[in-house]
């Protein structure tokens, strides 16, 4: 008989949805800043100024959200722990990687027995968090240009000197598209696992609860 298990604690769910909102807003406003797709009819409309302001506000919000999630990886339950993002470091994790790979490549019909992230998804999220951090750093490197001598220019100024503004801008732009591509895949794979596992994968990111087999609770 299936059991109801509280898997995703509220900090995990809250930071997840803040990240979703932030990535959406930052992508739209960032794309506008780089390639304005509509123009103001009069100066008072201040369209570019508002786009930049909103972009910066959500950049700070996104940064705080990512930092909170990283901290929670050391404070949360076993499903939120930093350990799940390094499955290759344990025998159980390596076994999960093989089982998940077989399922994804149609070599195995049965889904892996997991309650939280499956091993390959956890590895993908580790890469995504690395991209988050790189996106934050490149963003504040560019932001620091507008206040020479300010905090961000002082902290990240050496990176601007070492790699140049254009490299920072290009990296920032490429990561935006990588995150958009990941988001599309993430929605699809979540829906797929929800259908295959029938354990409330999609609803769990709202309420935190999943339906699990007792034997999966190891």
Tab-separated table of C-alpha atoms in Angstrom:
chain	number	residue	atom	x	y	z
A	1	UNK	CA	0.000	0.000	0.000
A	2	UNK	CA	1.267	3.453	-0.860
A	3	UNK	CA	2.319	5.777	1.933
A	4	UNK	CA	2.124	9.552	1.982
A	5	UNK	CA	5.564	10.989	2.653
A	6	UNK	CA	6.531	14.635	3.240
A	7	UNK	CA	9.436	15.009	0.790
A	8	UNK	CA	9.914	18.616	-0.284
A	9	UNK	CA	10.161	20.977	2.686
A	10	UNK	CA	8.854	24.514	2.347
A	11	UNK	CA	12.295	26.156	1.766
A	12	UNK	CA	12.821	23.794	-1.188
A	13	UNK	CA	9.408	24.587	-2.638
A	14	UNK	CA	9.660	28.322	-1.969
A	15	UNK	CA	13.103	28.699	-3.563
A	16	UNK	CA	11.983	26.526	-6.488
A	17	UNK	CA	9.085	28.839	-7.325
A	18	UNK	CA	11.110	32.006	-6.689
A	19	UNK	CA	13.695	30.635	-9.125
A	20	UNK	CA	10.965	29.907	-11.691
A	21	UNK	CA	9.580	33.437	-11.368
A	22	UNK	CA	13.020	35.039	-11.352
A	23	UNK	CA	14.284	33.136	-14.393
A	24	UNK	CA	11.135	34.069	-16.308
A	25	UNK	CA	11.324	37.770	-15.437
A	26	UNK	CA	15.105	37.955	-15.847
A	27	UNK	CA	14.935	36.253	-19.255
A	28	UNK	CA	12.234	38.596	-20.587
A	29	UNK	CA	13.806	41.796	-19.235
A	30	UNK	CA	17.329	40.624	-20.083
A	31	UNK	CA	16.321	39.847	-23.634
A	32	UNK	CA	14.733	43.299	-23.887
A	33	UNK	CA	17.868	44.981	-22.535
A	34	UNK	CA	19.993	43.206	-25.146
A	35	UNK	CA	17.491	43.410	-27.991
A	36	UNK	CA	14.703	45.962	-27.362
A	37	UNK	CA	11.634	44.507	-29.083
A	38	UNK	CA	9.398	47.510	-28.518
A	39	UNK	CA	10.177	51.188	-28.146
A	40	UNK	CA	8.844	54.134	-26.190
A	41	UNK	CA	6.849	56.783	-27.966
A	42	UNK	CA	7.995	59.415	-25.493
A	43	UNK	CA	10.882	59.713	-23.033
A	44	UNK	CA	8.605	59.780	-19.990
A	45	UNK	CA	7.649	56.147	-20.559
A	46	UNK	CA	11.149	55.165	-19.389
A	47	UNK	CA	10.736	51.635	-20.791
A	48	UNK	CA	14.414	50.671	-20.852
A	49	UNK	CA	14.868	52.153	-17.391
A	50	UNK	CA	11.984	50.114	-15.947
A	51	UNK	CA	13.238	46.935	-17.633
A	52	UNK	CA	16.671	47.438	-16.155
A	53	UNK	CA	15.231	48.227	-12.707
A	54	UNK	CA	13.047	45.090	-12.715
A	55	UNK	CA	15.988	43.033	-14.002
A	56	UNK	CA	18.192	44.212	-11.139
A	57	UNK	CA	15.504	43.670	-8.465
A	58	UNK	CA	14.908	40.087	-9.588
A	59	UNK	CA	18.655	39.519	-9.885
A	60	UNK	CA	18.962	40.231	-6.169
A	61	UNK	CA	15.894	38.078	-5.414
A	62	UNK	CA	17.307	35.202	-7.467
A	63	UNK	CA	20.682	35.505	-5.735
A	64	UNK	CA	19.103	35.323	-2.280
A	65	UNK	CA	16.960	32.354	-3.346
A	66	UNK	CA	19.955	30.405	-4.651
A	67	UNK	CA	21.962	31.139	-1.494
A	68	UNK	CA	19.044	30.005	0.717
A	69	UNK	CA	18.699	26.757	-1.252
A	70	UNK	CA	22.427	26.047	-0.936
A	71	UNK	CA	22.267	26.659	2.815
A	72	UNK	CA	19.220	24.384	3.044
A	73	UNK	CA	21.217	21.636	1.354
A	74	UNK	CA	23.135	21.455	4.655
A	75	UNK	CA	20.120	21.898	6.945
A	76	UNK	CA	17.212	20.174	5.237
A	77	UNK	CA	15.999	16.590	5.163
A	78	UNK	CA	17.654	13.742	3.252
A	79	UNK	CA	15.831	14.624	0.032
A	80	UNK	CA	17.160	18.200	0.065
A	81	UNK	CA	20.669	17.272	1.174
A	82	UNK	CA	23.754	18.187	-0.858
A	83	UNK	CA	24.650	14.476	-0.823
A	84	UNK	CA	21.919	13.576	-3.327
A	85	UNK	CA	23.600	15.770	-5.936
A	86	UNK	CA	26.720	13.565	-5.886
A	87	UNK	CA	25.273	10.076	-6.571
A	88	UNK	CA	28.555	8.770	-7.950
A	89	UNK	CA	30.078	9.070	-4.475
A	90	UNK	CA	28.107	6.131	-3.044
A	91	UNK	CA	27.330	2.582	-4.150
A	92	UNK	CA	23.601	3.197	-3.809
A	93	UNK	CA	23.926	6.345	-5.916
A	94	UNK	CA	25.901	4.569	-8.644
A	95	UNK	CA	23.262	1.817	-8.698
A	96	UNK	CA	20.591	4.503	-9.092
A	97	UNK	CA	22.529	6.089	-11.957
A	98	UNK	CA	22.596	2.787	-13.864
A	99	UNK	CA	18.905	2.080	-13.234
A	100	UNK	CA	17.877	5.579	-14.279
A	101	UNK	CA	20.058	5.436	-17.394
A	102	UNK	CA	18.424	2.134	-18.411
A	103	UNK	CA	14.969	3.649	-17.920
A	104	UNK	CA	15.777	6.799	-19.911
A	105	UNK	CA	17.276	4.772	-22.777
A	106	UNK	CA	14.296	2.335	-22.901
A	107	UNK	CA	16.431	-0.610	-21.709
A	108	UNK	CA	14.235	-0.934	-18.629
A	109	UNK	CA	10.490	-0.293	-18.340
A	110	UNK	CA	10.416	0.009	-14.561
A	111	UNK	CA	11.149	3.414	-13.101
A	112	UNK	CA	13.941	3.627	-10.497
A	113	UNK	CA	12.822	3.206	-6.890
A	114	UNK	CA	13.432	6.676	-5.498
A	115	UNK	CA	11.485	9.086	-3.329
A	116	UNK	CA	13.337	12.344	-3.989
A	117	UNK	CA	15.419	13.137	-7.072
A	118	UNK	CA	16.545	10.241	-9.225
A	119	UNK	CA	20.335	10.001	-9.617
A	120	UNK	CA	20.622	11.490	-13.113
A	121	UNK	CA	18.195	14.306	-12.327
A	122	UNK	CA	20.235	15.153	-9.237
A	123	UNK	CA	23.400	15.338	-11.358
A	124	UNK	CA	21.615	17.625	-13.820
A	125	UNK	CA	20.498	19.895	-10.960
A	126	UNK	CA	24.097	20.134	-9.773
A	127	UNK	CA	25.060	21.456	-13.202
A	128	UNK	CA	22.081	23.825	-13.156
A	129	UNK	CA	23.150	25.238	-9.797
A	130	UNK	CA	26.653	25.753	-11.200
A	131	UNK	CA	25.051	27.670	-14.084
A	132	UNK	CA	22.995	29.668	-11.556
A	133	UNK	CA	26.168	30.729	-9.754
A	134	UNK	CA	27.981	31.549	-12.988
A	135	UNK	CA	24.972	33.551	-14.164
A	136	UNK	CA	24.894	35.491	-10.900
A	137	UNK	CA	28.613	36.238	-11.046
A	138	UNK	CA	28.602	37.369	-14.688
A	139	UNK	CA	25.487	39.442	-13.995
A	140	UNK	CA	27.054	41.313	-11.120
A	141	UNK	CA	30.293	41.743	-13.083
A	142	UNK	CA	28.275	43.582	-15.739
A	143	UNK	CA	26.225	45.418	-13.099
A	144	UNK	CA	29.404	46.659	-11.462
A	145	UNK	CA	30.412	48.555	-14.590
A	146	UNK	CA	27.803	51.194	-13.875
A	147	UNK	CA	29.217	52.061	-10.463
A	148	UNK	CA	33.025	52.120	-10.754
A	149	UNK	CA	34.521	51.899	-7.299
A	150	UNK	CA	31.284	50.444	-5.898
A	151	UNK	CA	30.846	47.144	-4.091
A	152	UNK	CA	30.227	44.899	-7.108
A	153	UNK	CA	32.948	46.568	-9.173
A	154	UNK	CA	35.382	46.025	-6.320
A	155	UNK	CA	34.402	42.373	-5.774
A	156	UNK	CA	34.178	41.258	-9.392
A	157	UNK	CA	36.270	43.928	-11.123
A	158	UNK	CA	39.265	41.566	-11.577
A	159	UNK	CA	37.045	39.196	-13.601
A	160	UNK	CA	36.056	42.062	-15.880
A	161	UNK	CA	39.712	42.899	-16.440
A	162	UNK	CA	40.670	39.244	-16.983
A	163	UNK	CA	37.904	38.208	-19.373
A	164	UNK	CA	36.507	41.462	-20.740
A	165	UNK	CA	32.988	42.853	-20.792
A	166	UNK	CA	32.013	41.195	-24.058
A	167	UNK	CA	32.963	37.721	-22.821
A	168	UNK	CA	30.967	38.302	-19.638
A	169	UNK	CA	27.970	39.521	-21.654
A	170	UNK	CA	28.152	36.570	-24.082
A	171	UNK	CA	28.441	34.043	-21.239
A	172	UNK	CA	25.497	35.670	-19.448
A	173	UNK	CA	23.423	35.498	-22.632
A	174	UNK	CA	24.308	31.860	-23.442
A	175	UNK	CA	23.462	30.719	-19.902
A	176	UNK	CA	20.064	32.402	-20.219
A	177	UNK	CA	19.254	30.209	-23.218
A	178	UNK	CA	20.648	27.096	-21.521
A	179	UNK	CA	18.359	27.718	-18.548
A	180	UNK	CA	15.371	28.274	-20.823
A	181	UNK	CA	16.152	24.986	-22.594
A	182	UNK	CA	16.515	23.205	-19.265
A	183	UNK	CA	13.201	24.637	-18.044
A	184	UNK	CA	11.379	23.189	-21.054
A	185	UNK	CA	12.981	19.786	-20.491
A	186	UNK	CA	12.332	20.013	-16.738
A	187	UNK	CA	8.595	20.525	-17.244
A	188	UNK	CA	8.443	17.627	-19.719
A	189	UNK	CA	10.455	15.196	-17.563
A	190	UNK	CA	8.427	16.102	-14.451
A	191	UNK	CA	5.226	15.383	-16.329
A	192	UNK	CA	6.704	12.109	-17.663
A	193	UNK	CA	7.728	10.892	-14.209
A	194	UNK	CA	4.368	11.956	-12.798
A	195	UNK	CA	2.628	9.772	-15.378
A	196	UNK	CA	5.024	6.830	-15.046
A	197	UNK	CA	5.452	6.772	-11.280
A	198	UNK	CA	1.900	7.885	-10.422
A	199	UNK	CA	3.223	9.288	-7.155
A	200	UNK	CA	2.163	12.923	-7.340
A	201	UNK	CA	5.478	14.280	-8.649
A	202	UNK	CA	3.935	17.460	-10.048
A	203	UNK	CA	1.643	18.201	-7.107
A	204	UNK	CA	4.491	17.551	-4.643
A	205	UNK	CA	6.291	20.707	-5.662
A	206	UNK	CA	3.229	22.613	-4.469
A	207	UNK	CA	2.336	20.684	-1.319
A	208	UNK	CA	5.531	18.760	-0.554
A	209	UNK	CA	3.908	15.311	-0.299
A	210	UNK	CA	4.426	12.270	-2.529
A	211	UNK	CA	2.877	8.817	-2.605
A	212	UNK	CA	5.634	6.243	-2.207
A	213	UNK	CA	6.053	2.495	-1.930
A	214	UNK	CA	7.237	1.495	1.578
A	215	UNK	CA	10.135	-0.481	0.091
A	216	UNK	CA	11.442	2.729	-1.532
A	217	UNK	CA	11.961	4.293	1.904
A	218	UNK	CA	15.470	2.958	2.370
